[in-house]
Each structure stands twice: as structure tokens, then as C-alpha cells.
Amino acid sequence: MNTLLDKLSAFPRVRLAHLPTAVEPLDRLRAHLGAAPRLWIKRDDCTGLGLGGNKVRKLEFVMAEALAQGADAVVSGGVVQSNHIRQTAAAAAKLGLECHLAVMTGRVPKVDPDYNDTGNILLDRLFGAHCVMLDWKADRNAVIASLIDGLKARGRKPYMVPYGASSALGAMGFVLAAIELLDQARALGTRFTHVVHASGSAGTQAGLAVGLAALAPHVELLGLDIDAEPERVERDVMRVAHEAAAMLDVSLHDRSIAVVPGYAGTGYGLPTDGMLEAVKLGARLEGLVLDPVYAGKGFAGFIDLVRQGRFGKDDNVVFWHTGGAPALFAYRSLFS
Ligand SMILES: Cc1ncc(COP(=O)(O)O)c(C=O)c1O
């Protein structure tokens, strides 16, 4: 383990997250489901900065690179209810960097009337980010390029934060997270057998895959597609994981990467019955806040896999809560 930590310490890191996040048993959910395996949750919804979530771990490495390059502004993009751009805006505020965001509207049809002003986007603005709104179908890379050019023309030094902070560098945050989970397993005297989470822009799964392949290849990692694009997600996880593995000199094994389809429903951000049930069960049985787009669909998949008997009685299965609570408020009519 030390050698992997040594290799990770070669990459500059700026501390932004409250770590380690808690890992807790889900005993009331387990009893409700009559589940044989022990169920756990890893609370990355509580990484702290700007209401937390999984991106803060990746931003510790990505923002450190921005600072090392002398950047005084960051540029990124995402949809209106992107948790990534909210956490990027919070990190930029904390580090004293200007933040410019290409914010895409219209990806999710038929949403609440205040969808474009509440939840994550309200927080982006509160953190002082400059938001340029554009249609989902517009050329977002061209918009980001023009934001970068505009900043350069004003004599600023912009740094582009990749979508979802899902570069190999960002994935280092989740290699560290895998080490954190294994430390917690040791302290609890438990051997985790499976990790299940919502996967989208790939950095979370790629980092966990590399960390687990290096240190605990017995742990099965299941990334659940929430984009309704499982092949694209798997390709991205493969690419980012292989790049990150090469940077750390880790060998991936053939079971390292599994993207599970079937829980996204008809499209990104569109509700499913499983998600609605999962968000309510998480809230009422465990006091959890799950969002309708990512963690809620991930939790629905986790519950479904337990019900299907996918895990054995001696298994210890971890649901990795990746955050996203602010988006819940932009979908309030689903729950009222
Ligand atoms: C709450 C939440 N969960 C999961 C994910 C997926 O993580 P990744 O993009 O690293 O695959 C995201 C990405 O935006 C997210 O916001």
C-alpha cells in the first residue's frame, strides 16, 4: 500500500475535502429488504466543500494542477443541475480563482418551473461563478474555447477543468479513495466484497478500479450507468482507468471494469419507478438524501441487485454515495 501512496504523492494535491468520509452499515434497509449480505454506505455525499459530492476528491488533484500552472481562472462546463460545476465553483471560490462555466440548458425535458434557477445552479451563482447559458445541442466545446480565449485576451491565465473532472489526474482522487475504504475495512475488521455506485463521466469508477486492482483485486466494482449510454460509459472508464493505471504503474485485470446497464430508464435525468422508490427508501429508512439523476438511480440499482440475489450471505456490499443532493430541489414535483 505504501508504494501506491508514494506514487500518488508525486502528484500535487490541494486539500479541499473532509476526509475520510464515513462508511456506515445500512441495517434498516437490509432488514427491509430481508437481505442476506451485509449492506454498507460510503458517505461521499459528505465531502464537505460546497455541499459535497464525489467531484471534490477529483478536484483536489485537478485544482492543484491549475495552481501549479499559475492559473488565476478556471473554465468548465456541464448541465444546469451539474454537481460537477457546482463543486468546481466552490473549489474556485475557496482557492481565489475566477470561475467561468458553460451551463447547458434543455438536456432534461419537462422539469420543474424553477429548474433553471434552483439547486446546483443557484449555488454556482452564489459561489460567484460566471455562468454562460447555452442550449444543450449547441457546440459546447466552442463555447468553452471562446471563454478561454476571452480570458486570455484580458490577460488572465485560464485552466480548463475537464467535464466531470474526469481526467486520469482527477481519477487519482478515487485511487486514494479506494485506499481509504480499505483502511476503513481493516479498522472495522470487515472484508468488503463489492462496491456499487452511479457512473457517468467515468473518473470515479476509473480511480476506484485502479486502486482496487492494485490493492484488493477480490473486490468486485460495479459502476451503474445512469446516462443511458452504457457502452460510452464503459469506453470512457476503460480509457481513463488505463491512463491512470499507466501513470501509477498498476496492472488492471480483466474483471476490473464492469459497467452495468438497466438503471438509467429512458434517459439522463428522467425519472424511473426504481429511482423514486430508492430515494424514498433511503430517506425513510436511513435518513439519506439521494438525488434523482445519479445517486438515486445508483441506489435503485443497488437495491435491485440485492433483491435479485446478486450477492451472497457472506458478502459485504458497499453503496458508494456520490452526492448530488442539491439537484433534488430542482425535481421537487416528483416528490410532492
Ligand atoms: C451525484 C453524482 N454521482 C455520480 C456521478 C458520476 O460520477 P463520474 O462522473 O465520476 O462517473 C456524478 C457525476 O456528475 C454525480 O454528480
Tab-separated table of C-alpha atoms and ligand atoms in Angstrom:
chain	number	residue	atom	x	y	z
A	1	MET	CA	0.000	0.000	0.000
A	2	ASN	CA	2.837	2.384	0.807
A	3	THR	CA	4.254	2.166	-2.657
A	4	LEU	CA	0.905	3.161	-4.215
A	5	LEU	CA	0.634	6.026	-1.724
A	6	ASP	CA	4.221	7.016	-2.551
A	7	LYS	CA	3.384	7.093	-6.245
A	8	LEU	CA	0.250	9.167	-5.593
A	9	SER	CA	2.208	11.628	-3.500
A	10	ALA	CA	4.172	12.564	-6.628
A	11	PHE	CA	1.072	14.405	-7.872
A	12	PRO	CA	0.374	17.842	-6.365
A	13	ARG	CA	-2.799	17.856	-4.278
A	14	VAL	CA	-4.700	20.697	-2.664
A	15	ARG	CA	-6.818	19.706	0.346
A	16	LEU	CA	-10.466	20.523	-0.283
A	17	ALA	CA	-12.460	17.535	1.024
A	18	HIS	CA	-13.442	16.433	4.507
A	19	LEU	CA	-11.773	13.018	4.591
A	20	PRO	CA	-12.113	10.212	5.373
A	21	THR	CA	-15.826	10.111	4.655
A	22	ALA	CA	-17.769	7.774	6.922
A	23	VAL	CA	-18.620	4.207	5.984
A	24	GLU	CA	-21.763	3.072	7.771
A	25	PRO	CA	-23.985	-0.027	7.887
A	26	LEU	CA	-27.414	0.145	6.233
A	27	ASP	CA	-29.090	-2.134	8.753
A	28	ARG	CA	-32.643	-0.819	8.432
A	29	LEU	CA	-32.522	-1.097	4.636
A	30	ARG	CA	-31.059	-4.578	4.986
A	31	ALA	CA	-33.893	-5.655	7.311
A	32	HIS	CA	-36.496	-4.084	4.996
A	33	LEU	CA	-35.119	-5.998	2.002
A	34	GLY	CA	-34.624	-9.200	4.017
A	35	ALA	CA	-31.143	-9.137	2.537
A	36	ALA	CA	-28.617	-11.861	3.279
A	37	PRO	CA	-25.448	-9.830	2.648
A	38	ARG	CA	-24.332	-7.037	4.968
A	39	LEU	CA	-25.017	-3.638	3.336
A	40	TRP	CA	-22.887	-0.526	3.809
A	41	ILE	CA	-22.767	3.029	2.536
A	42	LYS	CA	-19.720	5.209	1.858
A	43	ARG	CA	-20.736	8.805	2.527
A	44	ASP	CA	-19.056	10.813	-0.241
A	45	ASP	CA	-22.153	12.995	-0.194
A	46	CYS	CA	-20.402	14.417	2.871
A	47	THR	CA	-17.060	15.507	1.383
A	48	GLY	CA	-17.860	18.964	2.731
A	49	LEU	CA	-16.945	21.647	0.232
A	50	GLY	CA	-19.930	23.446	-1.306
A	51	LEU	CA	-22.388	20.751	-0.096
A	52	GLY	CA	-20.013	17.955	-1.059
A	53	GLY	CA	-20.105	15.085	-3.522
A	54	ASN	CA	-17.677	12.917	-5.450
A	55	LYS	CA	-16.066	15.674	-7.539
A	56	VAL	CA	-14.296	17.238	-4.556
A	57	ARG	CA	-11.891	14.276	-4.390
A	58	LYS	CA	-11.010	14.672	-8.093
A	59	LEU	CA	-10.730	18.448	-7.806
A	60	GLU	CA	-8.036	18.077	-5.132
A	61	PHE	CA	-5.713	16.905	-7.936
A	62	VAL	CA	-7.136	18.893	-10.850
A	63	MET	CA	-7.150	22.236	-8.998
A	64	ALA	CA	-3.634	21.550	-7.713
A	65	GLU	CA	-2.510	21.322	-11.339
A	66	ALA	CA	-4.299	24.616	-12.106
A	67	LEU	CA	-2.452	26.291	-9.229
A	68	ALA	CA	0.876	24.706	-10.248
A	69	GLN	CA	0.403	26.164	-13.744
A	70	GLY	CA	-0.172	29.626	-12.284
A	71	ALA	CA	-3.827	29.787	-13.343
A	72	ASP	CA	-5.951	32.621	-11.996
A	73	ALA	CA	-9.217	31.407	-13.544
A	74	VAL	CA	-10.864	28.069	-14.276
A	75	VAL	CA	-13.300	27.188	-17.037
A	76	SER	CA	-15.605	24.168	-17.126
A	77	GLY	CA	-18.978	23.036	-18.378
A	78	GLY	CA	-21.984	20.927	-17.539
A	79	VAL	CA	-25.765	20.854	-17.461
A	80	VAL	CA	-27.813	23.261	-15.316
A	81	GLN	CA	-28.052	20.779	-12.458
A	82	SER	CA	-24.460	19.580	-12.775
A	83	ASN	CA	-22.949	18.659	-9.444
A	84	HIS	CA	-19.537	18.885	-11.079
A	85	ILE	CA	-19.741	22.560	-11.963
A	86	ARG	CA	-21.189	23.360	-8.511
A	87	GLN	CA	-18.217	21.691	-6.796
A	88	THR	CA	-15.805	23.344	-9.261
A	89	ALA	CA	-17.338	26.755	-8.495
A	90	ALA	CA	-16.990	26.107	-4.749
A	91	ALA	CA	-13.363	24.974	-5.123
A	92	ALA	CA	-12.546	28.021	-7.250
A	93	ALA	CA	-14.108	30.303	-4.625
A	94	LYS	CA	-12.098	28.664	-1.848
A	95	LEU	CA	-8.862	28.941	-3.832
A	96	GLY	CA	-9.484	32.518	-5.013
A	97	LEU	CA	-9.737	31.628	-8.715
A	98	GLU	CA	-12.262	33.159	-11.108
A	99	CYS	CA	-14.718	30.532	-12.336
A	100	HIS	CA	-16.372	30.594	-15.786
A	101	LEU	CA	-18.946	27.956	-16.638
A	102	ALA	CA	-20.673	26.897	-19.852
A	103	VAL	CA	-24.063	25.856	-18.474
A	104	MET	CA	-26.213	23.737	-20.770
A	105	THR	CA	-29.972	24.023	-20.663
A	106	GLY	CA	-32.594	21.776	-22.205
A	107	ARG	CA	-30.983	18.342	-21.791
A	108	VAL	CA	-33.748	17.214	-19.427
A	109	PRO	CA	-37.243	17.952	-20.780
A	110	LYS	CA	-40.407	18.677	-18.735
A	111	VAL	CA	-38.755	19.703	-15.496
A	112	ASP	CA	-39.927	21.902	-12.615
A	113	PRO	CA	-40.607	25.567	-13.455
A	114	ASP	CA	-37.651	26.761	-11.359
A	115	TYR	CA	-35.264	24.030	-12.587
A	116	ASN	CA	-33.010	26.651	-14.227
A	117	ASP	CA	-32.700	28.757	-11.044
A	118	THR	CA	-32.619	26.450	-8.035
A	119	GLY	CA	-30.495	23.580	-6.721
A	120	ASN	CA	-26.984	23.418	-8.174
A	121	ILE	CA	-27.279	26.479	-10.434
A	122	LEU	CA	-28.377	28.650	-7.504
A	123	LEU	CA	-25.203	27.549	-5.698
A	124	ASP	CA	-22.982	28.111	-8.780
A	125	ARG	CA	-24.117	31.728	-8.816
A	126	LEU	CA	-23.784	32.046	-5.041
A	127	PHE	CA	-20.163	30.843	-5.263
A	128	GLY	CA	-19.559	33.731	-7.681
A	129	ALA	CA	-19.188	31.706	-10.873
A	130	HIS	CA	-19.796	33.477	-14.197
A	131	CYS	CA	-22.387	31.316	-15.951
A	132	VAL	CA	-22.882	31.412	-19.720
A	133	MET	CA	-26.146	29.648	-20.533
A	134	LEU	CA	-26.354	27.733	-23.813
A	135	ASP	CA	-28.603	25.158	-25.376
A	136	TRP	CA	-27.656	21.522	-24.771
A	137	LYS	CA	-27.399	20.944	-28.531
A	138	ALA	CA	-25.097	23.923	-29.141
A	139	ASP	CA	-21.365	23.425	-29.675
A	140	ARG	CA	-20.284	23.448	-26.025
A	141	ASN	CA	-16.600	22.964	-26.804
A	142	ALA	CA	-16.726	26.065	-28.991
A	143	VAL	CA	-18.335	27.995	-26.129
A	144	ILE	CA	-15.659	26.802	-23.701
A	145	ALA	CA	-12.932	27.691	-26.227
A	146	SER	CA	-14.381	31.196	-26.573
A	147	LEU	CA	-14.483	31.607	-22.773
A	148	ILE	CA	-10.815	30.616	-22.636
A	149	ASP	CA	-9.898	32.975	-25.498
A	150	GLY	CA	-11.808	35.832	-23.846
A	151	LEU	CA	-9.952	35.314	-20.566
A	152	LYS	CA	-6.582	35.182	-22.333
A	153	ALA	CA	-7.425	38.395	-24.200
A	154	ARG	CA	-7.974	40.042	-20.779
A	155	GLY	CA	-4.526	38.861	-19.707
A	156	ARG	CA	-5.838	36.076	-17.452
A	157	LYS	CA	-4.392	32.589	-17.171
A	158	PRO	CA	-7.322	30.188	-17.540
A	159	TYR	CA	-7.209	26.454	-16.760
A	160	MET	CA	-9.758	24.072	-18.291
A	161	VAL	CA	-11.306	21.672	-15.764
A	162	PRO	CA	-12.417	18.630	-17.798
A	163	TYR	CA	-16.107	17.611	-17.820
A	164	GLY	CA	-16.796	15.840	-14.540
A	165	ALA	CA	-13.123	16.438	-13.586
A	166	SER	CA	-12.792	13.006	-15.165
A	167	SER	CA	-9.220	13.051	-16.415
A	168	ALA	CA	-6.683	10.465	-15.298
A	169	LEU	CA	-5.380	13.122	-12.904
A	170	GLY	CA	-8.854	13.611	-11.410
A	171	ALA	CA	-9.197	9.833	-11.067
A	172	MET	CA	-6.226	9.889	-8.660
A	173	GLY	CA	-8.688	11.207	-6.071
A	174	PHE	CA	-10.557	7.923	-6.324
A	175	VAL	CA	-7.411	5.799	-6.244
A	176	LEU	CA	-6.841	7.449	-2.861
A	177	ALA	CA	-10.495	6.823	-2.009
A	178	ALA	CA	-10.028	3.081	-2.612
A	179	ILE	CA	-7.094	3.124	-0.177
A	180	GLU	CA	-9.299	4.999	2.317
A	181	LEU	CA	-12.050	2.354	2.063
A	182	LEU	CA	-9.576	-0.496	2.560
A	183	ASP	CA	-8.151	1.246	5.659
A	184	GLN	CA	-11.700	1.529	6.997
A	185	ALA	CA	-12.378	-2.155	6.290
A	186	ARG	CA	-9.301	-3.069	8.320
A	187	ALA	CA	-10.351	-0.807	11.193
A	188	LEU	CA	-13.845	-2.350	11.163
A	189	GLY	CA	-12.465	-5.888	10.933
A	190	THR	CA	-14.520	-6.368	7.759
A	191	ARG	CA	-13.677	-7.506	4.252
A	192	PHE	CA	-15.711	-5.574	1.688
A	193	THR	CA	-16.547	-7.784	-1.284
A	194	HIS	CA	-18.398	-5.414	-3.648
A	195	VAL	CA	-18.597	-1.691	-4.347
A	196	VAL	CA	-21.596	-0.328	-6.265
A	197	HIS	CA	-22.013	3.267	-7.482
A	198	ALA	CA	-23.502	5.522	-10.160
A	199	SER	CA	-21.084	6.032	-13.053
A	200	GLY	CA	-21.243	8.848	-15.609
A	201	SER	CA	-18.201	10.774	-16.786
A	202	ALA	CA	-16.039	7.839	-15.630
A	203	GLY	CA	-13.478	9.317	-13.223
A	204	THR	CA	-14.982	7.822	-10.074
A	205	GLN	CA	-15.118	4.303	-11.431
A	206	ALA	CA	-11.747	4.569	-13.170
A	207	GLY	CA	-9.978	5.665	-9.979
A	208	LEU	CA	-11.666	3.029	-7.822
A	209	ALA	CA	-10.886	0.362	-10.433
A	210	VAL	CA	-7.190	1.234	-10.371
A	211	GLY	CA	-6.980	1.421	-6.564
A	212	LEU	CA	-8.848	-1.853	-6.066
A	213	ALA	CA	-6.928	-3.660	-8.829
A	214	ALA	CA	-3.682	-2.660	-7.126
A	215	LEU	CA	-4.620	-3.454	-3.540
A	216	ALA	CA	-7.777	-5.579	-3.323
A	217	PRO	CA	-8.471	-7.377	-6.600
A	218	HIS	CA	-11.025	-9.597	-4.801
A	219	VAL	CA	-13.406	-6.602	-4.529
A	220	GLU	CA	-15.912	-6.501	-7.376
A	221	LEU	CA	-16.604	-2.966	-8.608
A	222	LEU	CA	-19.948	-2.342	-10.315
A	223	GLY	CA	-20.475	1.042	-11.980
A	224	LEU	CA	-24.138	1.570	-12.798
A	225	ASP	CA	-24.865	3.515	-15.988
A	226	ILE	CA	-27.138	6.475	-15.263
A	227	ASP	CA	-26.649	8.160	-18.640
A	228	ALA	CA	-28.488	5.509	-20.697
A	229	GLU	CA	-25.193	5.161	-22.593
A	230	PRO	CA	-23.559	2.085	-21.043
A	231	GLU	CA	-21.173	1.434	-23.949
A	232	ARG	CA	-19.962	5.041	-23.952
A	233	VAL	CA	-19.533	4.994	-20.161
A	234	GLU	CA	-17.588	1.713	-20.319
A	235	ARG	CA	-15.321	3.055	-23.074
A	236	ASP	CA	-14.614	6.187	-21.036
A	237	VAL	CA	-13.963	4.224	-17.837
A	238	MET	CA	-11.558	1.949	-19.756
A	239	ARG	CA	-9.703	4.894	-21.269
A	240	VAL	CA	-9.374	6.899	-18.044
A	241	ALA	CA	-8.555	3.795	-15.959
A	242	HIS	CA	-5.826	2.682	-18.362
A	243	GLU	CA	-4.303	6.174	-18.401
A	244	ALA	CA	-4.397	6.419	-14.603
A	245	ALA	CA	-3.045	2.866	-14.212
A	246	ALA	CA	-0.141	3.714	-16.520
A	247	MET	CA	0.633	6.866	-14.502
A	248	LEU	CA	0.851	4.720	-11.335
A	249	ASP	CA	2.341	1.605	-12.926
A	250	VAL	CA	-0.637	-0.545	-11.852
A	251	SER	CA	-1.896	-3.561	-13.852
A	252	LEU	CA	-5.639	-3.755	-14.417
A	253	HIS	CA	-7.105	-7.267	-14.503
A	254	ASP	CA	-9.886	-8.360	-16.847
A	255	ARG	CA	-12.599	-8.041	-14.156
A	256	SER	CA	-11.510	-4.517	-13.155
A	257	ILE	CA	-14.144	-2.666	-15.171
A	258	ALA	CA	-17.834	-3.544	-15.289
A	259	VAL	CA	-20.498	-1.032	-16.279
A	260	VAL	CA	-23.986	-2.339	-15.515
A	261	PRO	CA	-26.823	-1.182	-17.806
A	262	GLY	CA	-30.513	-1.112	-16.965
A	263	TYR	CA	-30.986	1.561	-14.306
A	264	ALA	CA	-30.994	4.785	-16.338
A	265	GLY	CA	-34.539	4.352	-17.633
A	266	THR	CA	-35.339	6.206	-20.826
A	267	GLY	CA	-32.636	8.829	-20.470
A	268	TYR	CA	-30.355	11.029	-18.421
A	269	GLY	CA	-32.228	12.876	-15.676
A	270	LEU	CA	-35.564	11.237	-16.482
A	271	PRO	CA	-37.319	9.608	-13.531
A	272	THR	CA	-37.726	5.853	-13.126
A	273	ASP	CA	-40.005	3.987	-10.715
A	274	GLY	CA	-36.937	2.345	-9.186
A	275	MET	CA	-35.311	5.728	-8.547
A	276	LEU	CA	-38.458	7.127	-6.907
A	277	GLU	CA	-38.694	4.102	-4.627
A	278	ALA	CA	-34.963	4.198	-3.828
A	279	VAL	CA	-34.911	7.911	-2.949
A	280	LYS	CA	-37.874	7.412	-0.605
A	281	LEU	CA	-36.492	4.222	0.978
A	282	GLY	CA	-33.094	5.863	1.552
A	283	ALA	CA	-34.771	8.848	3.182
A	284	ARG	CA	-37.288	6.965	5.306
A	285	LEU	CA	-35.151	4.035	6.424
A	286	GLU	CA	-31.712	5.617	6.714
A	287	GLY	CA	-32.138	9.426	6.700
A	288	LEU	CA	-30.213	9.668	3.420
A	289	VAL	CA	-30.607	12.357	0.777
A	290	LEU	CA	-30.241	10.914	-2.733
A	291	ASP	CA	-30.742	12.822	-5.980
A	292	PRO	CA	-32.986	11.741	-8.874
A	293	VAL	CA	-30.261	11.878	-11.556
A	294	TYR	CA	-27.260	9.996	-10.165
A	295	ALA	CA	-27.204	8.548	-6.652
A	296	GLY	CA	-30.956	7.822	-6.655
A	297	LYS	CA	-30.663	5.706	-9.809
A	298	GLY	CA	-27.495	4.142	-8.432
A	299	PHE	CA	-29.245	3.275	-5.173
A	300	ALA	CA	-32.159	1.820	-7.167
A	301	GLY	CA	-29.687	-0.436	-8.960
A	302	PHE	CA	-28.027	-1.420	-5.688
A	303	ILE	CA	-31.419	-2.354	-4.190
A	304	ASP	CA	-32.387	-4.274	-7.325
A	305	LEU	CA	-29.138	-6.256	-7.353
A	306	VAL	CA	-29.689	-7.155	-3.676
A	307	ARG	CA	-33.252	-8.256	-4.446
A	308	GLN	CA	-32.054	-10.344	-7.384
A	309	GLY	CA	-29.769	-12.253	-5.003
A	310	ARG	CA	-26.667	-10.997	-6.822
A	311	PHE	CA	-24.681	-11.053	-3.528
A	312	GLY	CA	-24.116	-13.967	-1.134
A	313	LYS	CA	-24.778	-14.177	2.595
A	314	ASP	CA	-21.126	-13.703	3.496
A	315	ASP	CA	-20.728	-10.659	1.272
A	316	ASN	CA	-20.220	-7.093	2.481
A	317	VAL	CA	-21.568	-4.772	-0.179
A	318	VAL	CA	-20.805	-1.048	-0.196
A	319	PHE	CA	-23.001	1.503	-1.943
A	320	TRP	CA	-20.784	4.494	-2.692
A	321	HIS	CA	-22.980	7.574	-2.231
A	322	THR	CA	-21.563	10.056	-4.743
A	323	GLY	CA	-23.661	13.045	-3.600
A	324	GLY	CA	-25.944	15.260	-5.652
A	325	ALA	CA	-28.469	16.343	-3.015
A	326	PRO	CA	-28.877	19.927	-4.362
A	327	ALA	CA	-30.443	18.576	-7.571
A	328	LEU	CA	-33.293	17.109	-5.530
A	329	PHE	CA	-34.729	20.607	-5.122
A	330	ALA	CA	-34.847	21.091	-8.896
A	331	TYR	CA	-37.067	17.990	-9.178
A	332	ARG	CA	-39.357	18.764	-6.230
A	333	SER	CA	-42.584	17.973	-8.084
A	334	LEU	CA	-41.510	14.318	-8.329
A	335	PHE	CA	-41.740	14.070	-4.566
A	336	SER	CA	-44.614	16.375	-3.627
B	1	LIG	C1	-24.004	12.782	-7.735
B	1	LIG	C2	-23.165	12.144	-8.782
B	1	LIG	N1	-22.985	10.814	-8.730
B	1	LIG	C3	-22.245	10.160	-9.652
B	1	LIG	C4	-21.670	10.838	-10.697
B	1	LIG	C5	-20.869	10.061	-11.675
B	1	LIG	O1	-19.507	10.167	-11.375
B	1	LIG	P1	-18.468	10.190	-12.559
B	1	LIG	O2	-18.798	11.378	-13.382
B	1	LIG	O3	-17.140	10.271	-11.908
B	1	LIG	O4	-18.660	8.926	-13.328
B	1	LIG	C6	-21.835	12.227	-10.810
B	1	LIG	C7	-21.268	12.953	-11.953
B	1	LIG	O5	-21.618	14.032	-12.298
B	1	LIG	C8	-22.598	12.892	-9.817
B	1	LIG	O6	-22.787	14.218	-9.869
